[in-house]
Tab-separated table of C-alpha atoms in Angstrom:
chain	number	residue	atom	x	y	z
A	1	GLU	CA	96.592	199.340	-125.261
A	2	VAL	CA	100.009	197.739	-125.311
A	3	GLN	CA	99.861	194.102	-126.414
A	4	LEU	CA	102.592	191.538	-126.945
A	5	VAL	CA	101.701	188.140	-128.363
A	6	GLU	CA	104.313	185.395	-128.650
A	7	SER	CA	104.029	182.449	-130.995
A	8	GLY	CA	106.180	179.735	-132.515
A	9	GLY	CA	106.817	177.514	-129.526
A	10	GLY	CA	106.602	173.750	-129.698
A	11	LEU	CA	108.475	170.492	-129.420
A	12	VAL	CA	111.888	170.265	-131.071
A	13	GLN	CA	114.671	167.702	-130.912
A	14	PRO	CA	118.054	168.504	-129.386
A	15	GLY	CA	120.251	170.174	-131.994
A	16	GLY	CA	117.232	171.545	-133.822
A	17	SER	CA	116.092	175.078	-134.508
A	18	LEU	CA	113.016	177.148	-133.796
A	19	ARG	CA	111.996	180.754	-134.405
A	20	LEU	CA	109.788	182.555	-131.923
A	21	SER	CA	107.782	185.627	-132.852
A	22	CYS	CA	106.416	188.438	-130.732
A	23	ALA	CA	103.756	190.625	-132.338
A	24	ALA	CA	103.647	194.078	-130.775
A	25	SER	CA	100.826	196.626	-130.867
A	26	GLY	CA	99.631	199.710	-129.032
A	27	PHE	CA	102.970	201.538	-129.022
A	28	THR	CA	105.665	202.763	-131.390
A	29	PHE	CA	107.679	199.579	-131.734
A	30	SER	CA	110.817	201.186	-133.150
A	31	ASP	CA	111.113	203.540	-130.161
A	32	HIS	CA	111.442	200.781	-127.581
A	33	TYR	CA	114.026	198.335	-126.380
A	34	MET	CA	112.688	194.767	-126.220
A	35	ASP	CA	113.756	191.753	-124.142
A	36	TRP	CA	113.380	188.001	-124.304
A	37	VAL	CA	113.136	186.299	-120.900
A	38	ARG	CA	112.614	182.587	-120.248
A	39	GLN	CA	111.461	180.423	-117.395
A	40	ALA	CA	112.211	176.705	-117.195
A	41	PRO	CA	109.412	174.587	-115.691
A	42	GLY	CA	109.220	175.210	-111.946
A	43	LYS	CA	112.249	177.526	-112.018
A	44	GLY	CA	112.966	181.235	-111.829
A	45	LEU	CA	113.281	183.870	-114.510
A	46	GLU	CA	116.305	184.039	-116.807
A	47	TRP	CA	117.091	186.963	-119.090
A	48	VAL	CA	117.891	185.770	-122.619
A	49	GLY	CA	118.656	188.894	-124.622
A	50	ARG	CA	117.820	192.463	-125.591
A	51	SER	CA	117.199	194.392	-128.793
A	52	ARG	CA	117.805	198.113	-128.453
A	53	ASN	CA	115.622	200.610	-130.289
A	54	LYS	CA	115.986	202.036	-133.805
A	55	PRO	CA	118.087	205.089	-132.769
A	56	ASN	CA	120.510	202.527	-131.326
A	57	THR	CA	120.466	200.532	-134.569
A	58	TYR	CA	118.546	197.650	-132.987
A	59	SER	CA	121.817	196.415	-131.520
A	60	THR	CA	121.620	193.315	-129.336
A	61	GLU	CA	122.942	191.757	-126.124
A	62	TYR	CA	122.740	188.116	-125.070
A	63	ALA	CA	123.090	185.923	-122.032
A	64	ALA	CA	126.216	183.785	-122.055
A	65	SER	CA	124.099	180.624	-122.100
A	66	VAL	CA	122.619	181.473	-125.519
A	67	LYS	CA	125.279	183.646	-127.149
A	68	GLY	CA	126.263	182.260	-130.535
A	69	ARG	CA	123.163	180.052	-130.722
A	70	PHE	CA	120.282	182.543	-130.424
A	71	THR	CA	119.706	185.669	-132.524
A	72	ILE	CA	117.249	188.487	-131.866
A	73	SER	CA	115.896	190.452	-134.793
A	74	ARG	CA	113.005	192.736	-135.688
A	75	ASP	CA	110.718	193.440	-138.599
A	76	GLU	CA	109.616	197.066	-138.343
A	77	SER	CA	106.993	196.657	-141.049
A	78	GLU	CA	105.374	193.821	-139.092
A	79	ASN	CA	105.947	195.345	-135.631
A	80	SER	CA	107.447	192.019	-134.706
A	81	LEU	CA	110.354	190.802	-132.612
A	82	TYR	CA	111.958	187.449	-133.294
A	83	LEU	CA	114.144	184.967	-131.460
A	84	GLN	CA	115.946	182.541	-133.756
A	85	MET	CA	117.103	179.595	-131.664
A	86	ASN	CA	119.651	177.192	-133.146
A	87	THR	CA	121.501	174.173	-131.777
A	88	LEU	CA	118.850	173.771	-129.105
A	89	LYS	CA	119.650	171.883	-125.919
A	90	THR	CA	117.362	170.173	-123.422
A	91	GLU	CA	118.195	172.944	-120.944
A	92	ASP	CA	116.597	175.485	-123.306
A	93	THR	CA	113.187	174.016	-122.424
A	94	ALA	CA	111.209	176.916	-120.997
A	95	VAL	CA	108.373	179.350	-121.437
A	96	TYR	CA	109.745	182.247	-123.468
A	97	TYR	CA	108.401	185.746	-122.851
A	98	CYS	CA	108.942	188.893	-124.835
A	99	ALA	CA	108.798	192.154	-122.916
A	100	ARG	CA	108.837	195.825	-123.768
A	101	VAL	CA	111.634	197.458	-121.796
A	102	LEU	CA	111.021	200.466	-119.549
A	103	CYS	CA	113.733	203.055	-120.165
A	104	THR	CA	114.217	206.556	-118.820
A	105	SER	CA	116.518	209.037	-120.519
A	106	THR	CA	119.543	207.325	-118.993
A	107	THR	CA	118.705	203.843	-117.735
A	108	CYS	CA	116.546	200.822	-118.469
A	109	TYR	CA	114.729	198.695	-115.876
A	110	GLY	CA	113.507	195.518	-117.508
A	111	GLY	CA	110.094	194.830	-118.969
A	112	ASP	CA	107.045	196.949	-118.196
A	113	TYR	CA	104.749	195.005	-120.521
A	114	TRP	CA	105.011	191.268	-121.105
A	115	GLY	CA	103.450	188.777	-123.454
A	116	GLN	CA	101.716	185.617	-122.246
A	117	GLY	CA	104.681	183.419	-123.158
A	118	THR	CA	105.200	180.502	-125.504
A	119	LEU	CA	106.456	177.083	-124.417
A	120	VAL	CA	109.516	175.561	-126.054
A	121	THR	CA	110.229	171.919	-125.272
A	122	VAL	CA	113.531	170.428	-126.383
A	123	SER	CA	113.366	166.680	-126.161
A	124	SER	CA	114.032	163.566	-128.187
B	1	ALA	CA	128.076	188.556	-114.203
B	2	ILE	CA	126.438	190.326	-111.269
B	3	GLN	CA	124.860	187.853	-108.858
B	4	MET	CA	121.551	188.819	-107.268
B	5	THR	CA	120.938	187.060	-103.956
B	6	GLN	CA	117.334	187.256	-102.864
B	7	SER	CA	116.070	186.329	-99.405
B	8	PRO	CA	114.159	184.641	-98.052
B	9	SER	CA	113.393	182.076	-100.762
B	10	SER	CA	109.950	181.650	-99.234
B	11	LEU	CA	107.874	183.025	-96.413
B	12	SER	CA	104.496	182.459	-94.823
B	13	ALA	CA	102.460	185.470	-93.811
B	14	SER	CA	98.924	186.456	-92.940
B	15	VAL	CA	96.660	189.035	-94.524
B	16	GLY	CA	97.519	192.406	-93.031
B	17	ASP	CA	101.139	191.517	-92.245
B	18	ARG	CA	104.055	193.712	-93.225
B	19	VAL	CA	106.376	191.747	-95.509
B	20	THR	CA	109.958	192.557	-96.435
B	21	ILE	CA	112.024	190.883	-99.152
B	22	THR	CA	115.669	191.698	-99.730
B	23	CYS	CA	117.971	191.506	-102.704
B	24	ARG	CA	121.740	191.868	-102.537
B	25	ALA	CA	123.912	192.513	-105.583
B	26	SER	CA	127.421	191.085	-105.801
B	27	GLN	CA	128.661	194.512	-106.875
B	28	GLY	CA	127.229	198.003	-106.864
B	29	ILE	CA	124.368	198.646	-109.277
B	30	ARG	CA	123.388	202.166	-108.164
B	31	SER	CA	119.583	202.206	-108.532
B	32	GLY	CA	119.426	199.829	-111.472
B	33	LEU	CA	116.956	197.462	-109.846
B	34	ALA	CA	113.375	196.431	-110.522
B	35	TRP	CA	110.915	194.224	-108.630
B	36	TYR	CA	108.404	191.891	-110.249
B	37	GLN	CA	105.429	189.885	-109.046
B	38	GLN	CA	104.516	186.624	-110.740
B	39	LYS	CA	101.469	184.461	-110.178
B	40	PRO	CA	101.311	180.829	-111.347
B	41	GLY	CA	100.892	180.494	-115.101
B	42	LYS	CA	101.114	184.241	-115.639
B	43	ALA	CA	103.729	186.651	-116.941
B	44	PRO	CA	105.693	188.744	-114.455
B	45	LYS	CA	104.282	192.137	-113.538
B	46	LEU	CA	106.519	195.157	-112.912
B	47	LEU	CA	105.992	196.639	-109.442
B	48	ILE	CA	108.996	198.884	-108.764
B	49	TYR	CA	111.718	200.295	-111.016
B	50	ALA	CA	114.784	202.410	-110.305
B	51	ALA	CA	114.836	200.718	-106.880
B	52	SER	CA	112.077	202.886	-105.415
B	53	SER	CA	109.762	204.184	-108.161
B	54	LEU	CA	106.261	202.736	-108.113
B	55	GLN	CA	105.078	201.552	-111.521
B	56	SER	CA	101.833	203.126	-112.680
B	57	GLY	CA	98.760	201.277	-111.437
B	58	VAL	CA	100.564	199.385	-108.672
B	59	PRO	CA	99.008	199.787	-105.194
B	60	SER	CA	100.853	202.086	-102.810
B	61	ARG	CA	101.255	199.294	-100.230
B	62	PHE	CA	104.225	198.212	-102.351
B	63	SER	CA	107.438	200.150	-101.862
B	64	GLY	CA	111.092	199.711	-102.686
B	65	SER	CA	114.257	201.100	-101.188
B	66	GLY	CA	118.007	200.771	-101.422
B	67	SER	CA	120.928	201.693	-103.597
B	68	GLY	CA	124.302	200.211	-104.400
B	69	THR	CA	124.199	196.580	-103.303
B	70	ASP	CA	121.288	196.232	-100.862
B	71	PHE	CA	117.641	196.561	-101.810
B	72	THR	CA	114.300	195.929	-100.153
B	73	LEU	CA	110.756	195.362	-101.341
B	74	THR	CA	108.135	196.013	-98.685
B	75	ILE	CA	104.442	195.194	-98.728
B	76	SER	CA	102.976	197.297	-95.940
B	77	SER	CA	99.774	195.309	-95.429
B	78	LEU	CA	99.595	191.998	-97.264
B	79	GLN	CA	96.408	191.443	-99.247
B	80	PRO	CA	94.984	188.123	-100.529
B	81	GLU	CA	95.948	189.010	-104.105
B	82	ASP	CA	99.586	189.534	-103.071
B	83	PHE	CA	100.316	185.843	-102.568
B	84	ALA	CA	102.746	185.225	-105.405
B	85	THR	CA	106.438	184.912	-106.208
B	86	TYR	CA	108.559	188.055	-106.265
B	87	TYR	CA	111.766	188.593	-108.238
B	88	CYS	CA	114.357	191.336	-108.333
B	89	LEU	CA	116.196	192.196	-111.555
B	90	GLN	CA	119.385	194.194	-112.025
B	91	ASP	CA	119.441	196.174	-115.260
B	92	TYR	CA	122.740	197.939	-114.577
B	93	ASN	CA	125.158	195.668	-116.422
B	94	PHE	CA	124.873	192.988	-119.059
B	95	PRO	CA	124.047	190.190	-118.675
B	96	LEU	CA	120.925	191.197	-116.792
B	97	THR	CA	120.333	188.936	-113.817
B	98	PHE	CA	117.300	188.048	-111.719
B	99	GLY	CA	117.240	187.059	-108.096
B	100	GLY	CA	116.172	183.513	-107.309
B	101	GLY	CA	112.672	184.546	-106.248
B	102	THR	CA	110.695	184.739	-103.023
B	103	LYS	CA	107.465	182.777	-102.763
B	104	VAL	CA	104.975	184.471	-100.449
B	105	GLU	CA	102.490	181.939	-99.101
B	106	ILE	CA	99.454	182.109	-96.865
B	107	LYS	CA	100.077	181.299	-93.214
């Protein structure tokens, strides 16, 4: 059974840093692209970034709103995905989800399995 | 970035109704579109990918159509468990972008 469990959320002051983790199980982690998606309180979904799979050297893409501040990484030995968030702003307050990406041989279509989310609150 | 315009933003419907939600992309995205359902306090659930392919385990009353810039999610006969918010997502170009959501409420 595919499982994704996020952790690491909490309250942080503006300008601070936080690292989110996503523990993956039930599938071959290195074979899959992975996304981070967030949702501000009462708002819609916003894509944050993507980590491609091992054959694609775990390369990454980011939304403009987080580029240069957030970094996605993986630990293959721990089957874990990470989101390092630096220089946090109040507008980064959101529930953060990790998702396994559904890809065919040619195209990807967003997350087919999602974690339960972890809440990040940026406030003084 | 590709803008995804979803309509309506909300709708009221009764059990058994046929419901249609549309998503328009600001430029062509071929079939690079997915539809998600989200219930309060829960993670999104993938319903449709590649514009019209039904995700495994999703009831057949859900269907998707379209290509290029105009897409549709249809629920053929609305069930009580279908009251939720629905989002489209384009996964054709980075940055990926979601539609603004459609909240389906009970009439």
